[in-house]
């Protein structure tokens, strides 16, 4: 009988094929105590040729694949993976990464009940390294931090390839927002909600995740294929947190940039109850967005102060 793991490495995979086995092997072979690790993968409706094949690793270590016949998107797929996780700590990552040596020891050293670890991320194809992300307001996107912070270890946003926290905290925060669609915006919204729920996001540069970033042509084609959903997610994120006047500015900016998508995105926003989500969060969070703005001395993307909610 398998012992209960300490850490569950969880991630969604959609048409990733052989990359999944490489990720599983890296997670298990680079840790110090593989018997304390399990891997939970949600196969997010992959085509037959792209389904994850982890049979070699599954024979030696606890590796489980949860198959979804419908396309869930990264948020719902991560939530499903965590629901099946048995470890007290969940390491949320992607299907195409490599782990640094002794990563589990560093998790054990840094993890705390109200703390999210943001691992360092590097590009597998270059020397670039990233240290969490920062929020871009009112666009509601993110920019990578390309250098270590000068003083405090806190960062605004943890990357999807390296977000580590206790499962109990994940459940208390409420997981990823399943009102968002497929791809984009899940990570910054989750981190902002974590901060506003009384948790903290702490940089863990001793854990490095090497991530396969899509080549430019592949990335551009993919983003174009999901542009309406991506735009909806940015708008939903903004509606959940921004002052009302800034919501109008956010919509105006996106309408100018994506005139062919804004109408459909706004329709989806109404259809998927974004304003009800805003009201629910306002009732349950420990801090409001104004607190987050003050905490990080946040300005908008033009360098102006962010207005206080009336």
PDB file of C-alpha atoms in Angstrom:
ATOM      1  CA  UNK A   1       0.000   0.000   0.000  1.00  0.00           C
ATOM      2  CA  UNK A   2       1.343   3.435  -0.958  1.00  0.00           C
ATOM      3  CA  UNK A   3       2.084   5.871   1.859  1.00  0.00           C
ATOM      4  CA  UNK A   4       0.379   9.259   1.947  1.00  0.00           C
ATOM      5  CA  UNK A   5       2.513  11.775   0.031  1.00  0.00           C
ATOM      6  CA  UNK A   6       3.713  15.045   1.509  1.00  0.00           C
ATOM      7  CA  UNK A   7       3.687  16.994  -1.763  1.00  0.00           C
ATOM      8  CA  UNK A   8       1.361  16.582  -4.721  1.00  0.00           C
ATOM      9  CA  UNK A   9       2.721  17.908  -8.021  1.00  0.00           C
ATOM     10  CA  UNK A  10      -0.378  18.809 -10.051  1.00  0.00           C
ATOM     11  CA  UNK A  11      -0.851  20.114 -13.562  1.00  0.00           C
ATOM     12  CA  UNK A  12      -3.205  20.037 -16.557  1.00  0.00           C
ATOM     13  CA  UNK A  13      -2.072  18.648 -19.899  1.00  0.00           C
ATOM     14  CA  UNK A  14      -3.749  19.238 -23.238  1.00  0.00           C
ATOM     15  CA  UNK A  15      -2.138  17.656 -26.289  1.00  0.00           C
ATOM     16  CA  UNK A  16       1.281  17.690 -24.614  1.00  0.00           C
ATOM     17  CA  UNK A  17       2.134  14.078 -25.474  1.00  0.00           C
ATOM     18  CA  UNK A  18       5.666  12.980 -24.551  1.00  0.00           C
ATOM     19  CA  UNK A  19       6.442  16.233 -22.707  1.00  0.00           C
ATOM     20  CA  UNK A  20       4.294  15.035 -19.805  1.00  0.00           C
ATOM     21  CA  UNK A  21       6.501  11.997 -19.152  1.00  0.00           C
ATOM     22  CA  UNK A  22       9.571  14.248 -19.216  1.00  0.00           C
ATOM     23  CA  UNK A  23       8.001  16.589 -16.664  1.00  0.00           C
ATOM     24  CA  UNK A  24       7.022  13.689 -14.385  1.00  0.00           C
ATOM     25  CA  UNK A  25      10.515  12.199 -14.609  1.00  0.00           C
ATOM     26  CA  UNK A  26      12.113  15.539 -13.773  1.00  0.00           C
ATOM     27  CA  UNK A  27       9.859  16.099 -10.743  1.00  0.00           C
ATOM     28  CA  UNK A  28      10.563  12.658  -9.308  1.00  0.00           C
ATOM     29  CA  UNK A  29      14.233  12.285 -10.220  1.00  0.00           C
ATOM     30  CA  UNK A  30      15.347  15.724  -9.038  1.00  0.00           C
ATOM     31  CA  UNK A  31      13.705  15.611  -5.601  1.00  0.00           C
ATOM     32  CA  UNK A  32      15.398  14.249  -2.480  1.00  0.00           C
ATOM     33  CA  UNK A  33      12.482  12.116  -1.248  1.00  0.00           C
ATOM     34  CA  UNK A  34      10.527  10.755  -4.241  1.00  0.00           C
ATOM     35  CA  UNK A  35       8.497   8.434  -2.005  1.00  0.00           C
ATOM     36  CA  UNK A  36       6.979  11.535  -0.399  1.00  0.00           C
ATOM     37  CA  UNK A  37       5.834  12.887  -3.778  1.00  0.00           C
ATOM     38  CA  UNK A  38       2.848  12.096  -5.965  1.00  0.00           C
ATOM     39  CA  UNK A  39       1.987  13.466  -9.403  1.00  0.00           C
ATOM     40  CA  UNK A  40      -1.608  14.186 -10.425  1.00  0.00           C
ATOM     41  CA  UNK A  41      -2.273  15.099 -14.057  1.00  0.00           C
ATOM     42  CA  UNK A  42      -5.562  16.172 -15.579  1.00  0.00           C
ATOM     43  CA  UNK A  43      -5.692  15.214 -19.249  1.00  0.00           C
ATOM     44  CA  UNK A  44      -7.811  18.116 -20.474  1.00  0.00           C
ATOM     45  CA  UNK A  45      -9.538  16.410 -23.408  1.00  0.00           C
ATOM     46  CA  UNK A  46      -6.362  15.778 -25.395  1.00  0.00           C
ATOM     47  CA  UNK A  47      -6.535  14.272 -28.866  1.00  0.00           C
ATOM     48  CA  UNK A  48      -5.471  10.598 -28.869  1.00  0.00           C
ATOM     49  CA  UNK A  49      -2.008  11.373 -30.231  1.00  0.00           C
ATOM     50  CA  UNK A  50      -1.435  14.046 -27.589  1.00  0.00           C
ATOM     51  CA  UNK A  51      -2.543  12.159 -24.501  1.00  0.00           C
ATOM     52  CA  UNK A  52      -0.012  11.834 -21.666  1.00  0.00           C
ATOM     53  CA  UNK A  53       1.783   8.510 -21.440  1.00  0.00           C
ATOM     54  CA  UNK A  54       3.354   8.123 -18.004  1.00  0.00           C
ATOM     55  CA  UNK A  55       3.232   4.357 -17.646  1.00  0.00           C
ATOM     56  CA  UNK A  56       6.984   4.024 -17.030  1.00  0.00           C
ATOM     57  CA  UNK A  57       6.932   6.417 -14.072  1.00  0.00           C
ATOM     58  CA  UNK A  58       3.573   5.204 -12.777  1.00  0.00           C
ATOM     59  CA  UNK A  59       5.034   1.735 -12.218  1.00  0.00           C
ATOM     60  CA  UNK A  60       7.569   3.049  -9.697  1.00  0.00           C
ATOM     61  CA  UNK A  61       5.902   6.110  -8.173  1.00  0.00           C
ATOM     62  CA  UNK A  62       2.342   7.321  -7.486  1.00  0.00           C
ATOM     63  CA  UNK A  63       1.371   8.996 -10.772  1.00  0.00           C
ATOM     64  CA  UNK A  64      -2.280   9.395 -11.690  1.00  0.00           C
ATOM     65  CA  UNK A  65      -3.930  10.725 -14.827  1.00  0.00           C
ATOM     66  CA  UNK A  66      -7.487  12.058 -14.531  1.00  0.00           C
ATOM     67  CA  UNK A  67      -9.127  12.104 -17.951  1.00  0.00           C
ATOM     68  CA  UNK A  68     -11.675  14.791 -18.868  1.00  0.00           C
ATOM     69  CA  UNK A  69     -13.702  14.229 -22.014  1.00  0.00           C
ATOM     70  CA  UNK A  70     -14.656  17.915 -22.166  1.00  0.00           C
ATOM     71  CA  UNK A  71     -12.232  20.827 -22.450  1.00  0.00           C
ATOM     72  CA  UNK A  72     -12.081  22.320 -18.961  1.00  0.00           C
ATOM     73  CA  UNK A  73      -9.450  25.008 -19.400  1.00  0.00           C
ATOM     74  CA  UNK A  74      -6.451  25.481 -17.130  1.00  0.00           C
ATOM     75  CA  UNK A  75      -8.341  26.836 -14.113  1.00  0.00           C
ATOM     76  CA  UNK A  76     -10.936  24.080 -13.801  1.00  0.00           C
ATOM     77  CA  UNK A  77      -8.326  21.444 -14.708  1.00  0.00           C
ATOM     78  CA  UNK A  78      -6.007  22.613 -11.919  1.00  0.00           C
ATOM     79  CA  UNK A  79      -8.910  22.628  -9.486  1.00  0.00           C
ATOM     80  CA  UNK A  80      -9.781  19.068 -10.474  1.00  0.00           C
ATOM     81  CA  UNK A  81      -6.167  17.959 -10.016  1.00  0.00           C
ATOM     82  CA  UNK A  82      -6.059  19.463  -6.515  1.00  0.00           C
ATOM     83  CA  UNK A  83      -9.346  17.719  -5.652  1.00  0.00           C
ATOM     84  CA  UNK A  84      -7.616  14.401  -6.404  1.00  0.00           C
ATOM     85  CA  UNK A  85      -4.382  15.329  -4.600  1.00  0.00           C
ATOM     86  CA  UNK A  86      -3.542  13.582  -1.328  1.00  0.00           C
ATOM     87  CA  UNK A  87      -0.545  15.652  -0.236  1.00  0.00           C
ATOM     88  CA  UNK A  88      -0.786  18.410   2.355  1.00  0.00           C
ATOM     89  CA  UNK A  89       1.163  20.650  -0.060  1.00  0.00           C
ATOM     90  CA  UNK A  90       0.321  21.150  -3.748  1.00  0.00           C
ATOM     91  CA  UNK A  91       2.946  22.189  -6.295  1.00  0.00           C
ATOM     92  CA  UNK A  92       1.019  23.632  -9.236  1.00  0.00           C
ATOM     93  CA  UNK A  93       2.993  23.618 -12.470  1.00  0.00           C
ATOM     94  CA  UNK A  94       2.729  23.058 -16.226  1.00  0.00           C
ATOM     95  CA  UNK A  95       3.097  19.999 -18.436  1.00  0.00           C
ATOM     96  CA  UNK A  96       6.362  21.082 -20.069  1.00  0.00           C
ATOM     97  CA  UNK A  97       8.856  21.943 -17.319  1.00  0.00           C
ATOM     98  CA  UNK A  98      12.030  20.726 -15.627  1.00  0.00           C
ATOM     99  CA  UNK A  99      12.627  20.904 -11.855  1.00  0.00           C
ATOM    100  CA  UNK A 100      15.829  22.035 -10.141  1.00  0.00           C
ATOM    101  CA  UNK A 101      17.664  19.607  -7.800  1.00  0.00           C
ATOM    102  CA  UNK A 102      16.328  19.117  -4.251  1.00  0.00           C
ATOM    103  CA  UNK A 103      13.277  21.253  -4.954  1.00  0.00           C
ATOM    104  CA  UNK A 104      11.246  19.368  -2.336  1.00  0.00           C
ATOM    105  CA  UNK A 105      13.729  20.221   0.434  1.00  0.00           C
ATOM    106  CA  UNK A 106      13.344  23.918  -0.366  1.00  0.00           C
ATOM    107  CA  UNK A 107       9.551  23.604  -0.327  1.00  0.00           C
ATOM    108  CA  UNK A 108       9.734  21.993   3.120  1.00  0.00           C
ATOM    109  CA  UNK A 109      12.006  24.757   4.385  1.00  0.00           C
ATOM    110  CA  UNK A 110       9.856  27.672   3.184  1.00  0.00           C
ATOM    111  CA  UNK A 111       6.238  26.559   3.227  1.00  0.00           C
ATOM    112  CA  UNK A 112       3.894  27.990   5.875  1.00  0.00           C
ATOM    113  CA  UNK A 113       0.107  27.782   6.364  1.00  0.00           C
ATOM    114  CA  UNK A 114      -0.736  31.233   4.937  1.00  0.00           C
ATOM    115  CA  UNK A 115       2.088  31.398   2.404  1.00  0.00           C
ATOM    116  CA  UNK A 116       2.255  30.799  -1.341  1.00  0.00           C
ATOM    117  CA  UNK A 117       5.692  30.158  -2.819  1.00  0.00           C
ATOM    118  CA  UNK A 118       6.477  31.693  -6.197  1.00  0.00           C
ATOM    119  CA  UNK A 119       9.337  29.739  -7.721  1.00  0.00           C
ATOM    120  CA  UNK A 120      11.893  31.216 -10.071  1.00  0.00           C
ATOM    121  CA  UNK A 121      11.139  30.480 -13.737  1.00  0.00           C
ATOM    122  CA  UNK A 122      13.708  30.178 -16.476  1.00  0.00           C
ATOM    123  CA  UNK A 123      13.334  29.766 -20.207  1.00  0.00           C
ATOM    124  CA  UNK A 124      14.554  26.347 -21.348  1.00  0.00           C
ATOM    125  CA  UNK A 125      15.853  27.914 -24.556  1.00  0.00           C
ATOM    126  CA  UNK A 126      17.665  30.927 -23.134  1.00  0.00           C
ATOM    127  CA  UNK A 127      19.397  32.296 -20.051  1.00  0.00           C
ATOM    128  CA  UNK A 128      16.419  34.450 -19.037  1.00  0.00           C
ATOM    129  CA  UNK A 129      15.182  34.050 -15.466  1.00  0.00           C
ATOM    130  CA  UNK A 130      11.988  35.441 -13.971  1.00  0.00           C
ATOM    131  CA  UNK A 131      11.004  36.068 -10.357  1.00  0.00           C
ATOM    132  CA  UNK A 132       7.239  36.217 -10.132  1.00  0.00           C
ATOM    133  CA  UNK A 133       5.078  38.765 -11.917  1.00  0.00           C
ATOM    134  CA  UNK A 134       3.546  42.163 -11.322  1.00  0.00           C
ATOM    135  CA  UNK A 135       0.076  43.367 -12.218  1.00  0.00           C
ATOM    136  CA  UNK A 136      -0.586  45.769 -15.108  1.00  0.00           C
ATOM    137  CA  UNK A 137      -3.588  48.008 -14.348  1.00  0.00           C
ATOM    138  CA  UNK A 138      -6.137  48.582 -15.855  1.00  0.00           C
ATOM    139  CA  UNK A 139      -5.187  46.179 -18.642  1.00  0.00           C
ATOM    140  CA  UNK A 140      -5.201  43.400 -15.992  1.00  0.00           C
ATOM    141  CA  UNK A 141      -2.325  41.556 -17.558  1.00  0.00           C
ATOM    142  CA  UNK A 142       1.110  40.878 -16.083  1.00  0.00           C
ATOM    143  CA  UNK A 143       4.780  41.660 -16.594  1.00  0.00           C
ATOM    144  CA  UNK A 144       7.571  39.333 -15.522  1.00  0.00           C
ATOM    145  CA  UNK A 145       9.982  40.473 -12.811  1.00  0.00           C
ATOM    146  CA  UNK A 146      13.369  40.050 -14.471  1.00  0.00           C
ATOM    147  CA  UNK A 147      15.496  40.612 -11.362  1.00  0.00           C
ATOM    148  CA  UNK A 148      15.423  39.620  -7.715  1.00  0.00           C
ATOM    149  CA  UNK A 149      13.755  42.154  -5.399  1.00  0.00           C
ATOM    150  CA  UNK A 150      16.169  44.448  -3.579  1.00  0.00           C
ATOM    151  CA  UNK A 151      14.759  43.920  -0.110  1.00  0.00           C
ATOM    152  CA  UNK A 152      11.518  42.142   0.799  1.00  0.00           C
ATOM    153  CA  UNK A 153      10.870  38.661  -0.587  1.00  0.00           C
ATOM    154  CA  UNK A 154       7.231  39.273  -1.480  1.00  0.00           C
ATOM    155  CA  UNK A 155       5.926  39.387  -5.043  1.00  0.00           C
ATOM    156  CA  UNK A 156       2.493  40.265  -6.380  1.00  0.00           C
ATOM    157  CA  UNK A 157       1.872  37.204  -8.537  1.00  0.00           C
ATOM    158  CA  UNK A 158       3.135  33.612  -8.719  1.00  0.00           C
ATOM    159  CA  UNK A 159       3.583  31.980 -12.125  1.00  0.00           C
ATOM    160  CA  UNK A 160       1.448  29.063 -13.323  1.00  0.00           C
ATOM    161  CA  UNK A 161       4.624  26.980 -13.701  1.00  0.00           C
ATOM    162  CA  UNK A 162       5.615  27.335 -10.047  1.00  0.00           C
ATOM    163  CA  UNK A 163       2.893  28.044  -7.469  1.00  0.00           C
ATOM    164  CA  UNK A 164       3.271  26.107  -4.203  1.00  0.00           C
ATOM    165  CA  UNK A 165       0.941  26.196  -1.188  1.00  0.00           C
ATOM    166  CA  UNK A 166      -0.758  24.037   1.374  1.00  0.00           C
ATOM    167  CA  UNK A 167      -3.847  22.310   0.026  1.00  0.00           C
ATOM    168  CA  UNK A 168      -5.887  23.750   2.914  1.00  0.00           C
ATOM    169  CA  UNK A 169      -4.967  27.291   1.827  1.00  0.00           C
ATOM    170  CA  UNK A 170      -5.846  26.534  -1.797  1.00  0.00           C
ATOM    171  CA  UNK A 171      -9.265  25.353  -0.662  1.00  0.00           C
ATOM    172  CA  UNK A 172      -9.775  28.337   1.649  1.00  0.00           C
ATOM    173  CA  UNK A 173      -8.960  30.796  -1.133  1.00  0.00           C
ATOM    174  CA  UNK A 174     -11.383  28.936  -3.390  1.00  0.00           C
ATOM    175  CA  UNK A 175      -9.099  27.610  -6.112  1.00  0.00           C
ATOM    176  CA  UNK A 176      -8.929  29.138  -9.571  1.00  0.00           C
ATOM    177  CA  UNK A 177     -11.889  31.121 -10.880  1.00  0.00           C
ATOM    178  CA  UNK A 178     -13.885  28.729 -13.061  1.00  0.00           C
ATOM    179  CA  UNK A 179     -15.913  31.640 -14.389  1.00  0.00           C
ATOM    180  CA  UNK A 180     -12.868  32.407 -16.519  1.00  0.00           C
ATOM    181  CA  UNK A 181     -12.505  30.575 -19.814  1.00  0.00           C
ATOM    182  CA  UNK A 182      -9.843  28.153 -21.026  1.00  0.00           C
ATOM    183  CA  UNK A 183      -6.660  30.249 -20.796  1.00  0.00           C
ATOM    184  CA  UNK A 184      -5.283  33.540 -19.516  1.00  0.00           C
ATOM    185  CA  UNK A 185      -5.770  35.605 -16.364  1.00  0.00           C
ATOM    186  CA  UNK A 186      -6.112  32.705 -13.920  1.00  0.00           C
ATOM    187  CA  UNK A 187      -2.748  33.207 -12.170  1.00  0.00           C
ATOM    188  CA  UNK A 188      -2.901  36.963 -11.450  1.00  0.00           C
ATOM    189  CA  UNK A 189      -6.509  36.723 -10.271  1.00  0.00           C
ATOM    190  CA  UNK A 190      -5.655  33.822  -7.966  1.00  0.00           C
ATOM    191  CA  UNK A 191      -2.649  35.644  -6.470  1.00  0.00           C
ATOM    192  CA  UNK A 192      -4.522  38.924  -5.986  1.00  0.00           C
ATOM    193  CA  UNK A 193      -7.366  37.010  -4.327  1.00  0.00           C
ATOM    194  CA  UNK A 194      -4.846  35.232  -2.109  1.00  0.00           C
ATOM    195  CA  UNK A 195      -3.352  38.540  -0.968  1.00  0.00           C
ATOM    196  CA  UNK A 196      -6.844  39.958  -0.359  1.00  0.00           C
ATOM    197  CA  UNK A 197      -7.721  36.803   1.597  1.00  0.00           C
ATOM    198  CA  UNK A 198      -4.900  37.385   4.096  1.00  0.00           C
ATOM    199  CA  UNK A 199      -2.252  35.141   2.517  1.00  0.00           C
ATOM    200  CA  UNK A 200       1.156  36.194   1.207  1.00  0.00           C
ATOM    201  CA  UNK A 201       3.098  35.352  -1.960  1.00  0.00           C
ATOM    202  CA  UNK A 202       6.797  34.845  -1.253  1.00  0.00           C
ATOM    203  CA  UNK A 203       9.530  34.410  -3.842  1.00  0.00           C
ATOM    204  CA  UNK A 204      11.398  31.091  -3.618  1.00  0.00           C
ATOM    205  CA  UNK A 205      14.435  31.598  -5.892  1.00  0.00           C
ATOM    206  CA  UNK A 206      16.051  28.397  -4.602  1.00  0.00           C
ATOM    207  CA  UNK A 207      13.433  26.452  -6.578  1.00  0.00           C
ATOM    208  CA  UNK A 208      13.903  26.929 -10.293  1.00  0.00           C
ATOM    209  CA  UNK A 209      11.484  25.654 -12.907  1.00  0.00           C
ATOM    210  CA  UNK A 210      12.741  25.544 -16.485  1.00  0.00           C
ATOM    211  CA  UNK A 211       9.718  26.202 -18.680  1.00  0.00           C
ATOM    212  CA  UNK A 212       9.216  25.560 -22.372  1.00  0.00           C
ATOM    213  CA  UNK A 213       7.932  28.858 -23.738  1.00  0.00           C
ATOM    214  CA  UNK A 214       6.175  28.664 -27.085  1.00  0.00           C
ATOM    215  CA  UNK A 215       8.164  30.038 -30.053  1.00  0.00           C
ATOM    216  CA  UNK A 216       6.860  33.420 -31.208  1.00  0.00           C
ATOM    217  CA  UNK A 217       4.982  32.110 -34.254  1.00  0.00           C
ATOM    218  CA  UNK A 218       3.367  29.335 -32.222  1.00  0.00           C
ATOM    219  CA  UNK A 219       2.459  31.702 -29.382  1.00  0.00           C
ATOM    220  CA  UNK A 220       0.940  34.299 -31.727  1.00  0.00           C
ATOM    221  CA  UNK A 221      -1.197  31.690 -33.505  1.00  0.00           C
ATOM    222  CA  UNK A 222      -2.402  30.278 -30.194  1.00  0.00           C
ATOM    223  CA  UNK A 223      -3.256  33.674 -28.676  1.00  0.00           C
ATOM    224  CA  UNK A 224      -5.149  34.638 -31.835  1.00  0.00           C
ATOM    225  CA  UNK A 225      -7.219  31.448 -31.548  1.00  0.00           C
ATOM    226  CA  UNK A 226      -8.296  32.241 -27.964  1.00  0.00           C
ATOM    227  CA  UNK A 227      -8.391  36.046 -28.166  1.00  0.00           C
ATOM    228  CA  UNK A 228     -12.077  36.474 -27.216  1.00  0.00           C
ATOM    229  CA  UNK A 229     -11.762  34.185 -24.186  1.00  0.00           C
ATOM    230  CA  UNK A 230      -8.520  35.884 -23.148  1.00  0.00           C
ATOM    231  CA  UNK A 231     -10.153  39.310 -23.430  1.00  0.00           C
ATOM    232  CA  UNK A 232     -13.172  38.128 -21.429  1.00  0.00           C
ATOM    233  CA  UNK A 233     -10.885  36.868 -18.665  1.00  0.00           C
ATOM    234  CA  UNK A 234      -9.079  40.207 -18.406  1.00  0.00           C
ATOM    235  CA  UNK A 235     -12.414  42.016 -18.215  1.00  0.00           C
ATOM    236  CA  UNK A 236     -13.772  39.595 -15.606  1.00  0.00           C
ATOM    237  CA  UNK A 237     -10.630  40.059 -13.507  1.00  0.00           C
ATOM    238  CA  UNK A 238     -10.982  43.836 -13.697  1.00  0.00           C
ATOM    239  CA  UNK A 239     -14.690  43.792 -12.859  1.00  0.00           C
ATOM    240  CA  UNK A 240     -13.939  41.701  -9.774  1.00  0.00           C
ATOM    241  CA  UNK A 241     -11.484  44.194  -8.265  1.00  0.00           C
ATOM    242  CA  UNK A 242     -11.137  47.576  -9.959  1.00  0.00           C
ATOM    243  CA  UNK A 243     -12.909  50.804  -8.930  1.00  0.00           C
ATOM    244  CA  UNK A 244     -15.869  51.396 -11.226  1.00  0.00           C
ATOM    245  CA  UNK A 245     -14.331  54.355 -13.059  1.00  0.00           C
ATOM    246  CA  UNK A 246     -11.254  52.275 -13.811  1.00  0.00           C
ATOM    247  CA  UNK A 247     -13.452  49.452 -15.146  1.00  0.00           C
ATOM    248  CA  UNK A 248     -14.710  51.891 -17.775  1.00  0.00           C
ATOM    249  CA  UNK A 249     -11.124  52.801 -18.644  1.00  0.00           C
ATOM    250  CA  UNK A 250     -10.224  49.097 -18.906  1.00  0.00           C
ATOM    251  CA  UNK A 251     -13.109  48.446 -21.327  1.00  0.00           C
ATOM    252  CA  UNK A 252     -12.174  51.497 -23.411  1.00  0.00           C
ATOM    253  CA  UNK A 253      -8.541  50.397 -23.727  1.00  0.00           C
ATOM    254  CA  UNK A 254      -9.469  46.860 -24.743  1.00  0.00           C
ATOM    255  CA  UNK A 255     -12.107  48.096 -27.196  1.00  0.00           C
ATOM    256  CA  UNK A 256      -9.490  50.241 -28.945  1.00  0.00           C
ATOM    257  CA  UNK A 257      -7.006  47.363 -29.089  1.00  0.00           C
ATOM    258  CA  UNK A 258      -9.418  44.536 -29.963  1.00  0.00           C
ATOM    259  CA  UNK A 259     -12.453  46.063 -31.717  1.00  0.00           C
ATOM    260  CA  UNK A 260     -13.341  42.747 -33.387  1.00  0.00           C
ATOM    261  CA  UNK A 261     -13.547  40.898 -30.058  1.00  0.00           C
ATOM    262  CA  UNK A 262     -14.832  43.392 -27.483  1.00  0.00           C
ATOM    263  CA  UNK A 263     -18.563  42.918 -28.157  1.00  0.00           C
ATOM    264  CA  UNK A 264     -18.417  39.132 -27.796  1.00  0.00           C
ATOM    265  CA  UNK A 265     -16.225  39.439 -24.704  1.00  0.00           C
ATOM    266  CA  UNK A 266     -18.668  41.861 -23.047  1.00  0.00           C
ATOM    267  CA  UNK A 267     -21.538  39.507 -23.842  1.00  0.00           C
ATOM    268  CA  UNK A 268     -19.663  36.656 -22.178  1.00  0.00           C
ATOM    269  CA  UNK A 269     -18.944  38.899 -19.192  1.00  0.00           C
ATOM    270  CA  UNK A 270     -22.656  39.416 -18.603  1.00  0.00           C
ATOM    271  CA  UNK A 271     -23.520  35.815 -19.405  1.00  0.00           C
ATOM    272  CA  UNK A 272     -21.048  34.444 -16.856  1.00  0.00           C
ATOM    273  CA  UNK A 273     -22.183  36.649 -13.930  1.00  0.00           C
ATOM    274  CA  UNK A 274     -19.084  38.807 -13.522  1.00  0.00           C
ATOM    275  CA  UNK A 275     -20.912  41.417 -11.425  1.00  0.00           C
ATOM    276  CA  UNK A 276     -22.269  38.793  -9.054  1.00  0.00           C
ATOM    277  CA  UNK A 277     -18.704  37.511  -8.659  1.00  0.00           C
ATOM    278  CA  UNK A 278     -17.613  41.054  -7.729  1.00  0.00           C
ATOM    279  CA  UNK A 279     -20.306  41.271  -5.039  1.00  0.00           C
ATOM    280  CA  UNK A 280     -19.431  37.852  -3.609  1.00  0.00           C
ATOM    281  CA  UNK A 281     -15.722  38.684  -3.329  1.00  0.00           C
ATOM    282  CA  UNK A 282     -16.484  42.019  -1.665  1.00  0.00           C
ATOM    283  CA  UNK A 283     -18.322  40.155   1.112  1.00  0.00           C
ATOM    284  CA  UNK A 284     -15.705  37.487   1.796  1.00  0.00           C
ATOM    285  CA  UNK A 285     -12.235  38.968   1.384  1.00  0.00           C
ATOM    286  CA  UNK A 286     -10.106  40.215   4.273  1.00  0.00           C
ATOM    287  CA  UNK A 287      -8.674  43.179   2.331  1.00  0.00           C
ATOM    288  CA  UNK A 288     -10.049  45.174  -0.574  1.00  0.00           C
ATOM    289  CA  UNK A 289      -8.182  46.014  -3.771  1.00  0.00           C
ATOM    290  CA  UNK A 290      -7.262  49.435  -2.387  1.00  0.00           C
ATOM    291  CA  UNK A 291      -5.255  47.603   0.283  1.00  0.00           C
ATOM    292  CA  UNK A 292      -3.410  45.640  -2.443  1.00  0.00           C
ATOM    293  CA  UNK A 293      -2.683  48.893  -4.287  1.00  0.00           C
ATOM    294  CA  UNK A 294      -1.231  50.438  -1.114  1.00  0.00           C
ATOM    295  CA  UNK A 295       0.688  47.266  -0.210  1.00  0.00           C
ATOM    296  CA  UNK A 296       2.660  47.378  -3.457  1.00  0.00           C
ATOM    297  CA  UNK A 297       2.546  51.144  -4.139  1.00  0.00           C
ATOM    298  CA  UNK A 298       0.775  50.215  -7.364  1.00  0.00           C
ATOM    299  CA  UNK A 299       0.195  52.737 -10.152  1.00  0.00           C
ATOM    300  CA  UNK A 300      -1.597  52.238 -13.433  1.00  0.00           C
ATOM    301  CA  UNK A 301       0.262  51.391 -16.630  1.00  0.00           C
ATOM    302  CA  UNK A 302       0.635  55.110 -17.415  1.00  0.00           C
ATOM    303  CA  UNK A 303       2.214  55.803 -14.021  1.00  0.00           C
ATOM    304  CA  UNK A 304      -0.842  57.529 -12.549  1.00  0.00           C
ATOM    305  CA  UNK A 305      -2.305  56.841  -9.071  1.00  0.00           C
ATOM    306  CA  UNK A 306      -5.124  54.318  -9.018  1.00  0.00           C
ATOM    307  CA  UNK A 307      -8.368  56.002  -7.872  1.00  0.00           C
ATOM    308  CA  UNK A 308      -9.935  55.013  -4.572  1.00  0.00           C
ATOM    309  CA  UNK A 309     -13.230  53.121  -4.799  1.00  0.00           C
ATOM    310  CA  UNK A 310     -16.126  55.430  -3.993  1.00  0.00           C
TER     311      UNK A 310
END
